[in-house]
Coordinates of C-alpha atoms and ligand atoms in Angstrom, one line a residue:
M14 CA 115.2 -154.9 -95.8
A15 CA 117.5 -157.2 -98.3
N16 CA 118.8 -154.6 -100.7
F17 CA 118.8 -157.2 -103.8
L18 CA 119.4 -155.2 -105.6
A19 CA 122.9 -154.1 -104.8
K20 CA 123.5 -158.1 -104.5
K21 CA 127.1 -157.6 -106.2
D22 CA 127.0 -160.5 -108.5
L23 CA 124.3 -158.7 -110.8
P24 CA 124.4 -157.7 -113.9
A25 CA 125.0 -153.9 -114.5
K26 CA 123.4 -152.7 -117.6
W27 CA 120.1 -153.8 -117.4
L28 CA 117.4 -152.4 -120.1
Y29 CA 113.6 -151.4 -118.7
D30 CA 110.5 -153.0 -119.8
Y31 CA 108.0 -150.0 -118.4
F32 CA 104.6 -151.1 -117.6
N33 CA 103.1 -149.0 -115.3
P34 CA 104.1 -146.1 -112.8
F35 CA 104.1 -148.9 -110.1
E36 CA 105.6 -151.8 -111.6
V37 CA 108.7 -152.3 -114.5
H38 CA 110.3 -155.1 -115.2
K39 CA 113.9 -156.0 -116.2
H40 CA 115.9 -157.2 -118.2
A41 CA 119.9 -157.7 -118.2
I42 CA 121.8 -156.9 -121.3
K43 CA 124.6 -157.9 -123.1
G44 CA 124.5 -154.7 -124.8
T45 CA 122.5 -151.9 -127.1
L46 CA 122.5 -152.4 -130.5
Y47 CA 120.7 -149.2 -132.1
Q48 CA 118.7 -146.2 -129.7
G49 CA 117.0 -144.1 -131.9
H50 CA 113.7 -141.5 -132.3
S51 CA 112.1 -142.4 -135.3
G52 CA 110.2 -139.2 -135.5
I53 CA 107.1 -141.6 -134.4
Q54 CA 108.4 -144.1 -132.4
E55 CA 111.7 -143.9 -129.8
M56 CA 113.0 -147.0 -131.2
V57 CA 115.2 -149.4 -129.1
V58 CA 118.0 -153.2 -129.8
A59 CA 119.0 -154.8 -127.0
E60 CA 121.3 -158.0 -126.6
S61 CA 119.8 -160.1 -123.6
I62 CA 121.1 -161.9 -121.8
N63 CA 117.5 -165.0 -120.9
F64 CA 115.9 -163.5 -123.9
G65 CA 118.2 -162.6 -127.3
R66 CA 117.7 -159.9 -129.1
C67 CA 115.3 -157.4 -127.9
L68 CA 113.1 -155.3 -130.0
V69 CA 111.8 -152.0 -127.7
L70 CA 109.7 -149.6 -129.0
D71 CA 108.2 -146.0 -126.3
N72 CA 110.6 -148.1 -123.5
E73 CA 107.7 -151.0 -123.9
L74 CA 108.8 -154.5 -125.0
Q75 CA 108.1 -155.8 -128.1
S76 CA 109.3 -158.8 -129.5
A77 CA 112.5 -160.7 -127.7
E78 CA 114.4 -163.3 -130.2
L79 CA 113.5 -166.7 -127.5
D80 CA 109.7 -166.4 -126.7
E81 CA 108.4 -163.7 -129.7
F82 CA 106.9 -167.4 -131.6
I83 CA 104.5 -167.7 -128.5
Y84 CA 103.5 -164.0 -129.1
H85 CA 103.3 -164.7 -133.2
E86 CA 101.9 -168.6 -133.8
A87 CA 99.0 -167.5 -130.9
L88 CA 98.2 -164.1 -133.4
V89 CA 98.7 -165.5 -137.0
H90 CA 97.5 -169.2 -136.6
P91 CA 94.0 -169.7 -135.1
A92 CA 93.0 -167.6 -137.6
L93 CA 94.7 -168.6 -140.7
V94 CA 94.2 -172.3 -139.6
L95 CA 90.5 -171.4 -138.6
H96 CA 89.5 -170.1 -142.4
P97 CA 88.8 -173.1 -144.6
E98 CA 91.6 -171.5 -147.5
P99 CA 93.0 -168.0 -146.5
V100 CA 94.2 -166.4 -149.6
R101 CA 94.4 -162.5 -149.4
V102 CA 96.3 -161.2 -146.2
A103 CA 96.4 -158.0 -144.5
I104 CA 99.4 -157.0 -141.5
I105 CA 98.6 -153.6 -140.3
G106 CA 101.6 -153.0 -137.9
G107 CA 103.9 -155.5 -137.1
G108 CA 107.1 -153.9 -137.9
E109 CA 109.0 -156.7 -136.8
G110 CA 107.6 -159.1 -139.9
S111 CA 107.7 -161.6 -137.5
A112 CA 103.7 -162.3 -138.0
L113 CA 104.3 -161.6 -141.6
R114 CA 106.7 -164.8 -141.1
E115 CA 103.8 -166.8 -139.8
V116 CA 101.8 -165.8 -142.6
L117 CA 103.9 -166.5 -145.2
R118 CA 103.9 -170.5 -144.0
H119 CA 100.4 -171.0 -144.8
K120 CA 101.2 -172.9 -149.1
S121 CA 97.8 -171.0 -150.0
I122 CA 98.8 -167.1 -149.0
K123 CA 99.3 -165.7 -152.3
K124 CA 99.2 -162.4 -151.5
A125 CA 100.4 -160.9 -147.4
V126 CA 99.8 -157.3 -147.8
M127 CA 101.9 -155.4 -144.4
V128 CA 100.7 -151.9 -143.6
D129 CA 103.2 -150.5 -140.9
L130 CA 103.5 -146.8 -140.5
D131 CA 106.9 -146.1 -139.5
K132 CA 109.2 -147.3 -141.7
A133 CA 112.3 -146.8 -139.7
V134 CA 111.1 -150.2 -137.5
V135 CA 110.3 -152.0 -140.6
D136 CA 114.7 -151.4 -141.6
C137 CA 115.5 -151.0 -137.8
A138 CA 113.8 -155.2 -138.5
R139 CA 116.4 -155.7 -141.7
E140 CA 119.1 -154.2 -140.0
Y141 CA 119.4 -156.4 -136.5
L142 CA 116.4 -158.5 -136.1
A143 CA 117.3 -161.0 -139.1
P144 CA 115.6 -164.2 -137.0
F145 CA 113.1 -162.5 -135.9
H146 CA 111.9 -161.9 -139.6
Q147 CA 114.0 -164.2 -141.2
G148 CA 113.8 -163.1 -145.4
A149 CA 109.5 -161.8 -145.2
F150 CA 109.8 -158.6 -146.3
S151 CA 111.7 -160.0 -149.8
D152 CA 109.0 -163.5 -150.1
P153 CA 107.7 -162.8 -153.7
R154 CA 104.0 -162.8 -151.9
T155 CA 104.3 -159.3 -149.7
E156 CA 103.8 -155.9 -150.5
L157 CA 105.4 -153.7 -147.5
L158 CA 103.4 -150.0 -147.6
Y159 CA 104.5 -148.3 -145.7
Q160 CA 101.4 -145.6 -144.2
D161 CA 98.6 -145.5 -141.7
G162 CA 96.5 -149.1 -141.1
R163 CA 93.5 -147.2 -140.7
R164 CA 94.1 -145.0 -144.0
Y165 CA 95.0 -148.1 -145.9
L166 CA 91.7 -150.3 -144.9
E167 CA 90.2 -147.4 -146.1
E168 CA 91.5 -147.1 -149.5
V169 CA 92.1 -150.4 -149.9
K170 CA 89.1 -151.6 -152.5
E171 CA 89.7 -156.1 -152.7
P172 CA 88.4 -158.0 -149.2
F173 CA 90.9 -159.8 -147.2
D174 CA 90.5 -163.8 -145.6
V175 CA 92.3 -162.4 -143.0
I176 CA 93.0 -159.2 -141.3
I177 CA 96.1 -159.1 -138.3
I178 CA 96.4 -156.9 -136.5
D179 CA 99.9 -155.9 -134.3
L180 CA 99.5 -152.8 -133.0
T181 CA 101.7 -150.9 -130.4
C182 CA 100.1 -149.3 -127.1
P183 CA 95.9 -148.7 -127.9
L184 CA 95.9 -145.6 -124.8
E185 CA 94.8 -142.4 -126.5
G186 CA 98.6 -140.2 -127.9
G187 CA 99.1 -143.0 -129.3
P188 CA 99.9 -143.7 -133.1
S189 CA 97.4 -146.6 -132.9
Y190 CA 94.8 -145.8 -130.8
L191 CA 92.5 -145.1 -133.7
L192 CA 92.4 -147.7 -134.8
F193 CA 90.8 -150.0 -131.5
T194 CA 87.8 -148.4 -132.4
E195 CA 84.9 -149.6 -132.9
E196 CA 84.8 -147.8 -135.5
F197 CA 88.2 -148.5 -136.9
Y198 CA 86.4 -153.0 -136.5
R199 CA 83.3 -151.7 -138.9
L200 CA 85.5 -150.3 -141.6
V201 CA 87.4 -153.8 -141.1
R202 CA 84.9 -155.9 -141.5
K203 CA 83.9 -154.6 -144.8
R204 CA 86.9 -155.1 -145.6
L205 CA 86.6 -159.0 -145.2
T206 CA 84.9 -161.7 -147.3
D207 CA 81.8 -162.8 -146.9
Q208 CA 84.2 -165.8 -144.4
G209 CA 86.7 -163.4 -143.7
I210 CA 88.0 -163.7 -139.9
L211 CA 90.0 -160.4 -137.7
A212 CA 92.8 -161.4 -135.1
L213 CA 94.4 -159.2 -133.0
Q214 CA 96.5 -158.3 -130.2
A215 CA 94.5 -156.9 -127.4
D216 CA 96.9 -155.9 -125.2
T217 CA 97.7 -157.3 -121.4
T218 CA 95.3 -159.6 -119.1
S219 CA 97.4 -158.8 -116.3
L220 CA 95.2 -158.0 -112.7
V221 CA 96.4 -154.7 -112.4
A222 CA 95.3 -153.3 -115.9
L223 CA 92.0 -155.4 -117.5
N224 CA 90.6 -152.8 -118.6
T225 CA 92.4 -152.5 -122.1
Y226 CA 91.2 -156.2 -122.6
T227 CA 88.0 -156.3 -121.5
T228 CA 87.3 -152.6 -123.3
I229 CA 89.3 -154.3 -126.5
T230 CA 87.1 -157.3 -126.7
R231 CA 83.4 -155.2 -125.2
T232 CA 84.5 -153.1 -129.4
L233 CA 84.8 -156.0 -131.5
K234 CA 81.0 -157.1 -130.1
E235 CA 80.2 -154.1 -131.9
A236 CA 80.9 -154.3 -134.7
F237 CA 80.9 -158.3 -135.2
P238 CA 78.9 -160.9 -134.4
R239 CA 81.1 -163.1 -133.5
V240 CA 84.4 -162.3 -130.8
F241 CA 86.4 -164.2 -129.2
P242 CA 89.3 -164.4 -126.3
Y243 CA 92.8 -165.6 -126.2
A244 CA 95.4 -166.0 -124.5
A245 CA 98.9 -167.3 -124.0
F246 CA 101.6 -166.9 -121.5
V247 CA 104.8 -164.4 -123.0
P248 CA 107.5 -165.3 -120.4
S249 CA 110.0 -161.9 -121.7
Y250 CA 106.7 -159.8 -120.9
A251 CA 106.2 -161.9 -117.8
M252 CA 102.3 -162.1 -118.7
L253 CA 99.6 -163.6 -119.8
W254 CA 98.5 -161.7 -123.0
G255 CA 95.6 -161.0 -124.9
F256 CA 94.8 -161.7 -128.0
C257 CA 90.7 -161.8 -130.0
L258 CA 89.3 -163.3 -133.3
A259 CA 86.3 -161.7 -134.7
A260 CA 84.2 -163.2 -137.5
H261 CA 81.0 -163.7 -139.0
G262 CA 80.1 -167.1 -138.7
L263 CA 82.9 -169.2 -137.9
D264 CA 84.2 -170.3 -134.4
P265 CA 87.7 -171.7 -133.3
R266 CA 85.6 -173.6 -130.8
D267 CA 83.9 -175.9 -133.3
L268 CA 87.7 -176.9 -134.8
G269 CA 89.3 -180.5 -131.7
P270 CA 93.0 -181.2 -131.4
G271 CA 92.7 -183.7 -134.4
E272 CA 90.6 -181.5 -137.5
V273 CA 93.3 -178.0 -136.2
D274 CA 96.3 -181.0 -135.9
K275 CA 95.4 -182.3 -139.5
R276 CA 95.1 -178.1 -140.7
I277 CA 98.4 -177.5 -139.7
S278 CA 100.0 -180.7 -141.4
Q279 CA 98.9 -180.0 -145.2
R280 CA 98.8 -176.5 -144.5
V281 CA 101.7 -174.6 -142.5
Q282 CA 105.3 -175.0 -144.3
G283 CA 107.7 -175.6 -141.2
E284 CA 107.1 -177.2 -137.8
L285 CA 105.0 -175.1 -135.3
R286 CA 106.6 -174.7 -131.8
Y287 CA 103.2 -172.9 -129.7
Y288 CA 100.4 -173.5 -132.1
D289 CA 98.8 -177.0 -132.2
G290 CA 95.5 -179.1 -131.1
I291 CA 96.2 -179.0 -127.4
T292 CA 97.5 -174.9 -127.8
H293 CA 94.1 -174.5 -129.2
Q294 CA 92.2 -175.6 -126.0
A295 CA 93.9 -174.2 -124.0
I296 CA 94.3 -170.5 -125.8
F297 CA 91.0 -170.6 -125.7
N298 CA 89.6 -171.3 -122.4
L299 CA 90.8 -168.7 -120.4
P300 CA 90.6 -168.6 -116.5
K301 CA 87.0 -167.3 -114.9
Y302 CA 88.3 -163.9 -113.0
L303 CA 89.4 -163.1 -116.7
R304 CA 85.8 -164.7 -118.9
E305 CA 83.6 -162.7 -116.0
A306 CA 85.6 -159.6 -116.5
I307 CA 84.9 -159.4 -120.3
K308 CA 81.5 -160.4 -119.3
K309 CA 80.9 -157.6 -117.4
Q310 CA 82.5 -154.7 -119.4
T311 CA 80.7 -152.3 -121.3
T312 CA 82.3 -149.5 -122.3
V313 CA 83.1 -149.9 -125.9
N314 CA 86.2 -147.3 -127.5
R315 CA 85.3 -145.1 -130.0
D316 CA 86.6 -142.4 -131.7
N317 CA 85.5 -139.7 -129.6
S318 CA 86.0 -141.8 -126.4
P319 CA 89.5 -143.7 -127.3
L320 CA 91.0 -145.9 -124.2
K321 CA 93.0 -143.4 -121.9
E322 CA 94.5 -144.8 -119.2
K323 CA 95.4 -148.7 -118.8
Y324 CA 95.5 -148.1 -115.3
P325 CA 91.6 -146.5 -114.0
G326 CA 91.8 -146.0 -110.1
F327 CA 95.1 -145.4 -110.0
K328 CA 95.8 -141.9 -108.4
E329 CA 100.2 -140.7 -107.9
K330 CA 100.1 -140.5 -104.7
Ligands
SAM4 N1 104.4 -157.3 -130.6 C1 103.6 -155.6 -130.4 C2 103.3 -155.2 -128.3 O1 104.1 -156.6 -128.2 O2 102.5 -154.7 -128.3 C3 103.5 -154.8 -131.0 C4 104.8 -155.3 -132.5 S1 104.5 -153.7 -133.6 C5 105.8 -153.6 -133.3 C6 103.6 -152.7 -133.4 C7 103.5 -151.5 -134.8 O3 102.3 -151.0 -135.3 C8 105.0 -150.9 -134.4 O4 106.3 -151.4 -135.7 C9 104.1 -149.5 -135.4 O5 105.7 -148.7 -136.3 C10 103.3 -149.4 -135.9 N2 102.4 -148.8 -135.5 C11 101.7 -148.4 -135.0 N3 101.1 -147.1 -135.5 C12 100.3 -147.8 -136.5 C13 99.4 -147.5 -137.1 N4 98.4 -146.2 -137.2 N5 98.8 -147.5 -139.3 C14 100.6 -148.9 -138.6 N6 101.4 -149.3 -138.0 C15 101.2 -149.2 -136.9

């Protein structure tokens, strides 16, 4: 069999994006700008040839310069555009500052609180990832806190119009696994105003690891009356990525393409590159196998029974 890896014209340096024991994606890089351990997670900033600057945490690619706009516009704008007038927003996680950047583009925002556990990630973003945050950390509407997002929501008194959750891997043992449980989502609901909306990144929709996305969706249904799973293809991840929107009463499917475009033009500063009325229709219409997998899922993620493995059924030989 041909050994493609031995081809002479392949670049010498690679960044590995770990997916599972049987699938690792690799990106050719010009070099590594930063590598270190924060005490919470392993952090790498590298310059990929195809995707530009990349942030990698614990061996998993978080964001790449070329296409992070797809992920972050998909994460932030459907919720903010659906809300009648978002004024107070919280972002839980979101270290590189891109979710914050997108939130601040909404003219109605008076306060955006970003709560990330790891100051080292934000410091690293300030130093190496300016195209990602674009100065969002120093916007006068921003309040930046370094603490556990669950602890913050337990203590904060004033509710939010929108809460965006942009956390790392949800599996037991990682720093964010207790922020993917029924107990946590019930807490989030309590911290939202009556018309409040939650939007979160909900892991991969890859066929070989669907359990995480469907369990997160199922778990949200324990805490919220309306849950809307959606997905966007992120080229640097080489897969369709899962998101969820959860609300008390509002329904994103009630917004036609014209209304989404109207709200964007009235409320959002600058030009969006991914999200508009047509994209809105596309992302909330999932393919059949995903809709069926979501419908079939019965497992609810709880504090005492968190997600343990991404790949149930796999046994390493
Ligand atoms: N785009 C990402 C992805 O692909 O999954 C997630 C973005 S962001 C870099 C994830 C952030 O969540 C990190 O900066 C990490 O420090 C933060 N985080 C992890 N656990 C957390 C917790 N318990 N509370 C607040 N932030 C947390």
